Short mmCIF file of C-alpha atoms in Angstrom, two decimals:
data_model
loop_
_atom_site.label_atom_id
_atom_site.label_comp_id
_atom_site.label_asym_id
_atom_site.label_seq_id
_atom_site.Cartn_x
_atom_site.Cartn_y
_atom_site.Cartn_z
CA MET A 1 -15.39 -13.82 -88.00
CA SER A 2 -14.84 -13.06 -84.37
CA THR A 3 -11.62 -14.29 -82.80
CA GLU A 4 -12.73 -13.62 -79.21
CA VAL A 5 -12.48 -16.60 -76.93
CA ALA A 6 -15.60 -17.19 -74.89
CA PRO A 7 -14.92 -17.18 -71.12
CA ARG A 8 -14.61 -20.68 -69.72
CA LYS A 9 -17.65 -21.69 -67.73
CA LYS A 10 -17.04 -23.07 -64.28
CA ARG A 11 -18.21 -26.66 -64.28
CA LEU A 12 -19.46 -27.80 -60.90
CA ALA A 13 -20.77 -31.22 -61.88
CA PRO A 14 -17.38 -33.04 -61.85
CA TYR A 15 -16.60 -31.72 -58.36
CA ILE A 16 -20.02 -32.73 -57.02
CA ALA A 17 -19.68 -36.17 -58.62
CA ALA A 18 -16.21 -36.56 -57.10
CA ALA A 19 -17.48 -35.59 -53.63
CA VAL A 20 -20.37 -38.08 -53.87
CA GLY A 21 -17.93 -40.74 -55.06
CA VAL A 22 -15.62 -40.14 -52.08
CA VAL A 23 -18.53 -40.43 -49.63
CA VAL A 24 -19.74 -43.68 -51.23
CA ILE A 25 -16.24 -45.19 -51.18
CA ALA A 26 -15.77 -44.18 -47.52
CA PHE A 27 -19.11 -45.81 -46.69
CA LEU A 28 -18.10 -49.04 -48.44
CA VAL A 29 -14.74 -49.06 -46.63
CA VAL A 30 -16.48 -48.69 -43.26
CA LEU A 31 -18.83 -51.56 -44.12
CA ALA A 32 -15.95 -53.75 -45.26
CA VAL A 33 -13.75 -53.04 -42.24
CA SER A 34 -16.40 -53.39 -39.51
CA SER A 35 -16.76 -56.85 -38.07
CA PRO A 36 -20.26 -57.95 -37.09
CA ASN A 37 -18.92 -60.62 -34.71
CA GLU A 38 -17.08 -58.28 -32.41
CA SER A 39 -18.23 -57.21 -28.98
CA THR A 40 -18.75 -53.48 -28.99
CA VAL A 41 -18.46 -51.24 -25.99
CA SER A 42 -21.14 -48.66 -26.55
CA SER A 43 -21.94 -45.24 -25.20
CA SER A 44 -25.03 -44.53 -23.15
CA PRO A 45 -26.22 -41.53 -21.16
CA LEU A 46 -26.46 -43.93 -18.22
CA LEU A 47 -22.70 -44.51 -18.07
CA GLY A 48 -21.32 -42.99 -14.89
CA GLN A 49 -24.87 -42.46 -13.59
CA PRO A 50 -26.73 -44.33 -10.85
CA ALA A 51 -28.32 -47.44 -12.33
CA PRO A 52 -32.07 -47.26 -12.93
CA GLU A 53 -34.30 -48.84 -10.34
CA VAL A 54 -34.79 -52.52 -11.07
CA LYS A 55 -37.41 -54.37 -9.08
CA SER A 56 -38.78 -57.62 -10.38
CA THR A 57 -38.89 -61.34 -9.68
CA THR A 58 -36.77 -64.21 -10.88
CA ILE A 59 -38.30 -67.05 -12.86
CA GLU A 60 -38.14 -69.01 -9.59
CA ASP A 61 -40.49 -66.35 -8.17
CA GLN A 62 -37.86 -64.87 -5.87
CA PRO A 63 -37.89 -61.06 -5.48
CA PHE A 64 -35.08 -59.14 -7.13
CA ASP A 65 -34.11 -55.57 -6.25
CA LEU A 66 -30.95 -54.12 -7.77
CA SER A 67 -30.56 -51.61 -4.95
CA ARG A 68 -30.06 -54.53 -2.56
CA ARG A 69 -27.05 -55.70 -4.56
CA ARG A 70 -24.95 -52.68 -3.49
CA GLY A 71 -21.44 -53.70 -2.54
CA SER A 72 -21.19 -56.21 -5.37
CA TRP A 73 -20.30 -55.88 -9.00
CA VAL A 74 -23.42 -56.73 -10.98
CA VAL A 75 -23.56 -57.92 -14.57
CA PHE A 76 -26.87 -57.81 -16.45
CA ASN A 77 -27.16 -59.88 -19.61
CA PHE A 78 -30.31 -59.12 -21.62
CA PHE A 79 -31.35 -62.38 -23.22
CA ASN A 80 -33.96 -64.11 -25.34
CA SER A 81 -33.87 -67.87 -25.90
CA THR A 82 -34.67 -67.53 -29.61
CA CYS A 83 -31.96 -64.95 -30.34
CA VAL A 84 -29.04 -66.45 -32.26
CA PRO A 85 -26.28 -64.11 -30.92
CA CYS A 86 -27.54 -64.85 -27.38
CA ARG A 87 -26.98 -68.54 -28.03
CA GLN A 88 -23.58 -67.84 -29.59
CA GLU A 89 -22.32 -65.98 -26.53
CA HIS A 90 -23.68 -68.48 -24.01
CA PRO A 91 -20.43 -70.53 -23.70
CA TYR A 92 -18.55 -67.32 -22.83
CA LEU A 93 -21.11 -66.46 -20.16
CA LEU A 94 -20.71 -69.95 -18.71
CA SER A 95 -16.93 -69.55 -18.49
CA PHE A 96 -17.33 -66.01 -17.07
CA TYR A 97 -19.66 -67.36 -14.38
CA ASP A 98 -17.22 -70.16 -13.51
CA ASN A 99 -14.30 -67.71 -13.36
CA GLN A 100 -16.18 -65.43 -10.98
CA ALA A 101 -16.51 -68.26 -8.46
CA THR A 102 -12.76 -68.03 -7.80
CA ALA A 103 -12.25 -64.31 -8.50
CA PRO A 104 -11.02 -62.06 -5.63
CA THR A 105 -13.98 -59.68 -6.15
CA PRO A 106 -16.61 -61.83 -7.83
CA ALA A 107 -19.37 -60.23 -9.87
CA GLU A 108 -22.98 -61.37 -9.74
CA LEU A 109 -24.35 -62.36 -13.11
CA TYR A 110 -28.07 -61.99 -13.90
CA THR A 111 -29.95 -62.79 -17.05
CA ILE A 112 -32.68 -60.26 -17.82
CA VAL A 113 -35.35 -62.12 -19.75
CA ASN A 114 -36.36 -60.02 -22.74
CA ASP A 115 -39.73 -60.81 -24.37
CA ASP A 116 -39.62 -64.50 -23.54
CA THR A 117 -41.52 -67.01 -21.43
CA ASP A 118 -40.38 -68.64 -18.21
CA GLY A 119 -40.79 -72.06 -19.78
CA ALA A 120 -38.61 -71.29 -22.80
CA VAL A 121 -35.88 -69.77 -20.62
CA GLU A 122 -35.93 -72.67 -18.18
CA ALA A 123 -35.73 -75.17 -21.02
CA TYR A 124 -32.82 -73.32 -22.61
CA PHE A 125 -30.77 -73.15 -19.41
CA GLU A 126 -31.56 -76.74 -18.55
CA ALA A 127 -30.20 -77.84 -21.90
CA ASN A 128 -27.23 -75.46 -22.07
CA GLY A 129 -26.27 -74.84 -18.45
CA GLY A 130 -26.06 -71.63 -16.45
CA ALA A 131 -26.94 -71.65 -12.75
CA TRP A 132 -27.24 -67.90 -12.26
CA GLU A 133 -30.49 -66.02 -11.61
CA LYS A 134 -32.87 -65.13 -14.43
CA VAL A 135 -34.87 -61.97 -13.81
CA ARG A 136 -38.27 -61.40 -15.40
CA ASP A 137 -38.91 -58.28 -17.46
CA ASP A 138 -42.47 -59.05 -18.54
CA ASP A 139 -43.56 -55.47 -19.28
CA GLY A 140 -40.16 -54.46 -20.69
CA ALA A 141 -39.58 -51.87 -17.95
CA ILE A 142 -35.99 -52.96 -17.29
CA SER A 143 -35.17 -52.96 -21.01
CA VAL A 144 -36.61 -49.48 -21.47
CA ALA A 145 -34.87 -48.19 -18.34
CA PHE A 146 -31.53 -49.29 -19.82
CA GLY A 147 -32.46 -48.36 -23.40
CA VAL A 148 -32.17 -51.92 -24.64
CA ALA A 149 -33.93 -52.41 -27.97
CA LYS A 150 -32.17 -55.53 -29.24
CA VAL A 151 -30.59 -58.43 -27.43
CA PRO A 152 -28.04 -59.46 -26.43
CA GLU A 153 -26.72 -56.57 -24.40
CA THR A 154 -24.54 -56.75 -21.33
CA TRP A 155 -24.18 -54.09 -18.66
CA ILE A 156 -21.80 -53.78 -15.72
CA ILE A 157 -22.79 -51.94 -12.54
CA ASP A 158 -20.21 -51.14 -9.88
CA PRO A 159 -20.54 -51.80 -6.11
CA ASN A 160 -21.76 -48.22 -5.58
CA GLY A 161 -24.65 -48.80 -7.97
CA PHE A 162 -23.25 -46.76 -10.87
CA VAL A 163 -23.46 -47.97 -14.46
CA ARG A 164 -19.93 -48.59 -15.77
CA LEU A 165 -20.16 -50.40 -19.09
CA ARG A 166 -22.52 -51.27 -21.90
CA ILE A 167 -21.64 -54.02 -24.37
CA LEU A 168 -23.72 -54.30 -27.55
CA GLY A 169 -24.11 -57.60 -29.35
CA ALA A 170 -22.73 -61.03 -28.67
CA LEU A 171 -19.78 -61.38 -26.28
CA THR A 172 -16.56 -62.80 -27.58
CA GLU A 173 -14.23 -65.07 -25.64
CA ASN A 174 -12.85 -63.45 -22.44
CA PHE A 175 -14.17 -60.01 -23.45
CA LEU A 176 -16.44 -59.68 -20.43
CA ASP A 177 -13.72 -60.93 -18.05
CA GLU A 178 -11.22 -58.43 -19.45
CA GLN A 179 -13.61 -55.51 -19.27
CA LEU A 180 -14.66 -56.35 -15.71
CA THR A 181 -11.04 -56.70 -14.56
CA ARG A 182 -10.19 -53.34 -16.12
CA LEU A 183 -13.15 -51.65 -14.44
CA GLN A 184 -12.35 -53.23 -11.09
CA GLN A 185 -8.76 -52.00 -11.29
CA GLU A 186 -9.97 -48.49 -12.14
CA PHE A 187 -12.50 -48.64 -9.32
CA GLU A 188 -9.91 -49.77 -6.75
CA GLY A 189 -7.49 -47.12 -7.96
CA ALA A 190 -10.12 -44.44 -7.44
CA GLN A 191 -10.98 -45.58 -3.88
CA MET B 1 -61.46 -9.61 -60.18
CA LYS B 2 -58.84 -7.16 -59.15
CA VAL B 3 -55.35 -8.62 -59.16
CA VAL B 4 -53.28 -7.74 -56.13
CA LYS B 5 -49.95 -6.57 -57.44
CA SER B 6 -48.38 -4.54 -54.72
CA TRP B 7 -45.72 -6.32 -52.66
CA PRO B 8 -46.92 -4.96 -49.28
CA MET B 9 -50.18 -6.81 -49.81
CA TRP B 10 -48.31 -10.04 -50.56
CA MET B 11 -46.17 -9.53 -47.46
CA LEU B 12 -49.30 -8.97 -45.37
CA MET B 13 -50.83 -12.16 -46.72
CA ALA B 14 -47.65 -14.13 -46.00
CA ILE B 15 -47.50 -12.84 -42.42
CA LEU B 16 -51.18 -13.69 -41.95
CA VAL B 17 -50.69 -17.24 -43.22
CA VAL B 18 -47.64 -17.81 -40.99
CA ALA B 19 -49.49 -16.39 -37.97
CA LEU B 20 -52.54 -18.60 -38.59
CA LEU B 21 -50.35 -21.68 -39.04
CA ALA B 22 -48.50 -20.87 -35.81
CA VAL B 23 -51.73 -20.42 -33.89
CA GLY B 24 -53.26 -23.55 -35.41
CA SER B 25 -50.27 -25.76 -34.70
CA ASN B 26 -50.02 -24.63 -31.05
CA ARG B 27 -53.71 -24.65 -30.30
CA SER B 28 -54.63 -26.65 -27.25
CA ASP B 29 -56.98 -29.55 -27.88
CA GLY B 30 -58.46 -29.19 -24.43
CA PRO B 31 -58.59 -31.85 -21.74
CA ARG B 32 -57.30 -35.28 -22.78
CA THR B 33 -57.76 -38.72 -21.32
CA GLN B 34 -54.78 -40.85 -20.32
CA GLU B 35 -55.32 -42.98 -23.43
CA ASP B 36 -55.18 -39.86 -25.60
CA ARG B 37 -51.88 -38.88 -23.98
CA ILE B 38 -50.40 -42.38 -24.40
CA ASP B 39 -51.43 -42.43 -28.08
CA ALA B 40 -50.14 -38.91 -28.72
CA ILE B 41 -46.74 -39.64 -27.12
CA SER B 42 -46.32 -43.02 -28.80
CA LYS B 43 -47.08 -41.43 -32.19
CA ARG B 44 -44.10 -39.11 -31.68
CA LEU B 45 -41.66 -41.97 -31.11
CA ALA B 46 -40.09 -44.35 -33.60
CA CYS B 47 -39.92 -48.05 -32.88
CA PRO B 48 -36.20 -48.64 -32.18
CA THR B 49 -36.11 -52.03 -33.91
CA CYS B 50 -38.25 -51.39 -37.00
CA ASP B 51 -37.93 -49.20 -40.07
CA GLY B 52 -40.23 -46.21 -40.29
CA GLU B 53 -42.86 -47.39 -37.84
CA SER B 54 -44.01 -45.43 -34.85
CA VAL B 55 -44.24 -46.94 -31.40
CA PHE B 56 -48.00 -46.40 -31.77
CA VAL B 57 -48.41 -48.78 -34.72
CA SER B 58 -45.53 -51.19 -34.21
CA GLN B 59 -46.10 -54.67 -32.79
CA ALA B 60 -42.41 -55.20 -32.00
CA SER B 61 -41.60 -56.09 -28.41
CA ALA B 62 -39.37 -53.04 -27.99
CA ALA B 63 -42.22 -50.76 -29.10
CA GLN B 64 -44.62 -52.58 -26.78
CA ALA B 65 -42.18 -52.10 -23.90
CA ILE B 66 -41.95 -48.36 -24.65
CA ARG B 67 -45.75 -48.11 -24.80
CA ASN B 68 -45.92 -49.81 -21.40
CA GLU B 69 -43.40 -47.34 -20.00
CA ILE B 70 -45.35 -44.39 -21.43
CA ALA B 71 -48.56 -45.78 -19.92
CA ARG B 72 -46.86 -46.23 -16.55
CA GLN B 73 -45.50 -42.67 -16.50
CA VAL B 74 -48.80 -41.20 -17.72
CA SER B 75 -50.74 -43.08 -15.04
CA GLU B 76 -48.37 -41.74 -12.38
CA GLY B 77 -49.34 -38.27 -13.58
CA LEU B 78 -46.03 -36.71 -12.57
CA GLN B 79 -44.48 -36.11 -15.99
CA SER B 80 -45.54 -33.92 -18.89
CA ASP B 81 -45.63 -35.31 -22.43
CA GLU B 82 -42.34 -33.56 -23.18
CA GLU B 83 -40.69 -35.05 -20.11
CA ILE B 84 -41.82 -38.57 -21.03
CA VAL B 85 -40.57 -38.14 -24.60
CA GLY B 86 -37.31 -36.76 -23.17
CA PHE B 87 -36.95 -39.83 -20.91
CA ILE B 88 -37.35 -42.24 -23.84
CA GLU B 89 -35.01 -40.12 -25.98
CA GLN B 90 -32.38 -40.15 -23.23
CA ARG B 91 -32.52 -43.94 -23.03
CA PHE B 92 -32.69 -44.81 -26.74
CA GLY B 93 -31.04 -41.78 -28.34
CA GLY B 94 -32.26 -39.04 -30.66
CA GLN B 95 -33.08 -41.50 -33.46
CA VAL B 96 -36.16 -42.55 -31.49
CA LEU B 97 -37.79 -39.18 -32.21
CA LEU B 98 -39.98 -39.26 -35.33
CA VAL B 99 -39.90 -35.45 -35.48
CA PRO B 100 -36.35 -34.23 -34.82
CA ARG B 101 -35.86 -31.43 -32.34
CA ALA B 102 -35.13 -27.94 -33.65
CA THR B 103 -32.02 -27.57 -31.51
CA GLY B 104 -28.36 -28.44 -31.93
CA LEU B 105 -27.31 -30.45 -34.97
CA ASP B 106 -30.88 -31.71 -35.45
CA ALA B 107 -31.90 -28.15 -36.32
CA LEU B 108 -30.18 -28.71 -39.68
CA VAL B 109 -33.07 -30.99 -40.62
CA TRP B 110 -35.34 -27.95 -40.45
CA ALA B 111 -32.94 -25.25 -41.56
CA LEU B 112 -31.39 -26.98 -44.57
CA PRO B 113 -34.57 -27.37 -46.67
CA VAL B 114 -35.46 -23.72 -46.04
CA ALA B 115 -31.93 -22.62 -46.93
CA VAL B 116 -31.97 -24.76 -50.08
CA PHE B 117 -35.38 -23.34 -51.06
CA VAL B 118 -34.28 -19.74 -50.53
CA CYS B 119 -31.02 -20.31 -52.42
CA SER B 120 -32.90 -22.01 -55.27
CA VAL B 121 -35.39 -19.15 -55.60
CA ALA B 122 -32.58 -16.58 -55.47
CA GLY B 123 -30.66 -18.56 -58.09
CA LEU B 124 -33.69 -18.75 -60.38
CA VAL B 125 -34.36 -15.02 -60.05
CA PHE B 126 -30.72 -14.31 -60.85
CA ALA B 127 -30.77 -16.67 -63.84
CA PHE B 128 -34.06 -15.29 -65.25
CA ARG B 129 -32.76 -11.74 -65.05
CA ARG B 130 -29.55 -12.68 -66.80
CA TRP B 131 -31.42 -14.49 -69.58
CA LYS B 132 -33.75 -11.53 -69.96
CA ARG B 133 -30.82 -9.17 -70.25
CA GLN B 134 -29.15 -11.36 -72.85
CA GLN B 135 -32.31 -11.69 -74.94
CA GLY B 136 -33.65 -8.16 -74.64
CA GLY B 137 -30.52 -6.27 -75.74
CA GLU B 138 -30.54 -3.13 -77.96
CA ALA B 139 -30.41 -3.65 -81.72
CA THR B 140 -26.96 -2.97 -83.11
CA ASP B 141 -26.18 -1.09 -86.37
CA GLU B 142 -25.49 -4.44 -87.94
CA ASP B 143 -28.97 -5.69 -86.95
CA ARG B 144 -30.58 -2.57 -88.39
CA ALA B 145 -28.64 -2.97 -91.62
CA ILE B 146 -29.85 -6.55 -92.04
CA VAL B 147 -33.48 -5.52 -91.46
CA ALA B 148 -33.19 -2.59 -93.86
CA ALA B 149 -31.65 -4.79 -96.54
CA LEU B 150 -34.42 -7.32 -96.23
CA LEU B 151 -37.13 -4.67 -96.34
CA SER B 152 -35.69 -3.06 -99.44
CA GLU B 153 -35.69 -6.29 -101.44
CA ASP B 154 -38.50 -6.74 -104.00
CA PRO B 155 -40.61 -9.75 -103.42
CA THR B 156 -40.14 -12.29 -106.19
CA GLU B 157 -42.50 -14.91 -107.39
CA GLU B 158 -40.53 -17.55 -105.53
CA ASP B 159 -41.52 -15.93 -102.27
CA TYR B 160 -45.14 -16.70 -103.01
CA ARG B 161 -44.70 -20.30 -104.04
#
């Protein structure tokens, strides 16, 4: 009978299984830690670039041209009256709008109507408040120009017409005010 | 039928197939209408709010908005198909492309399957050769002795039962 010991075979399967296990656990941790109700500042190739051309009309049939807003901070809020997160963030937009009335460098807030009718938007704002302008985007050109696929999204454009911030999802309390103040301080520091 | 066995012939056939595929895939379809261009571009783009649907087939508002933008740019006639696709990609990100580009990190999508295929074939060739070597070894003296012993035995009646 042979007493030779067969060479031990390298077993890859346990290592592969361990690697897959680590990836799955990491994925679950990311899912568990992330909060769906948090405003998220997002990247975009438009950040730091001149804002896309925006020419449209408001739901009151007034012309709107973003290039004519130079010299002011502009906030675009992409909105749909049937979207639940849009409704959730509405109180924070109302307080932001009120705060801007007394701010040293007030920003202009505009709702960009995403895939919605004038009537539905008017009814929503009549019931929930919000005296700022609502800009039509009937063919979706403004949404595509900014790369907006889902609402709500909020964008900040500086007085020189450059895109400064993109916020994905519903706003949380004071988030927009804080971000705008930070950007304004950076902007003034750079002047 | 004569079986082609020589590897140069196989190589020639492979080169011919690749060349024909390359020519076929890059062949111009000739003049196209604006509608043809809009359809062709929207078939290359994924609806950003749906799973696995192209902008061409999707009824989502985001897909409709992208189709409108494609139609607008096509009607202006200033941008090529690639430039329009590039514009949409720049706005919505690389995930809007149904067929990933063969550059940068996206190139892995193309390179990895080929690499896996080549490695698999090489591994199989290596494994087959090793098995063949193990099975087709020379008979040892011990093997010959066993065969000789068996051949020298007289068949008994039990063998025929």
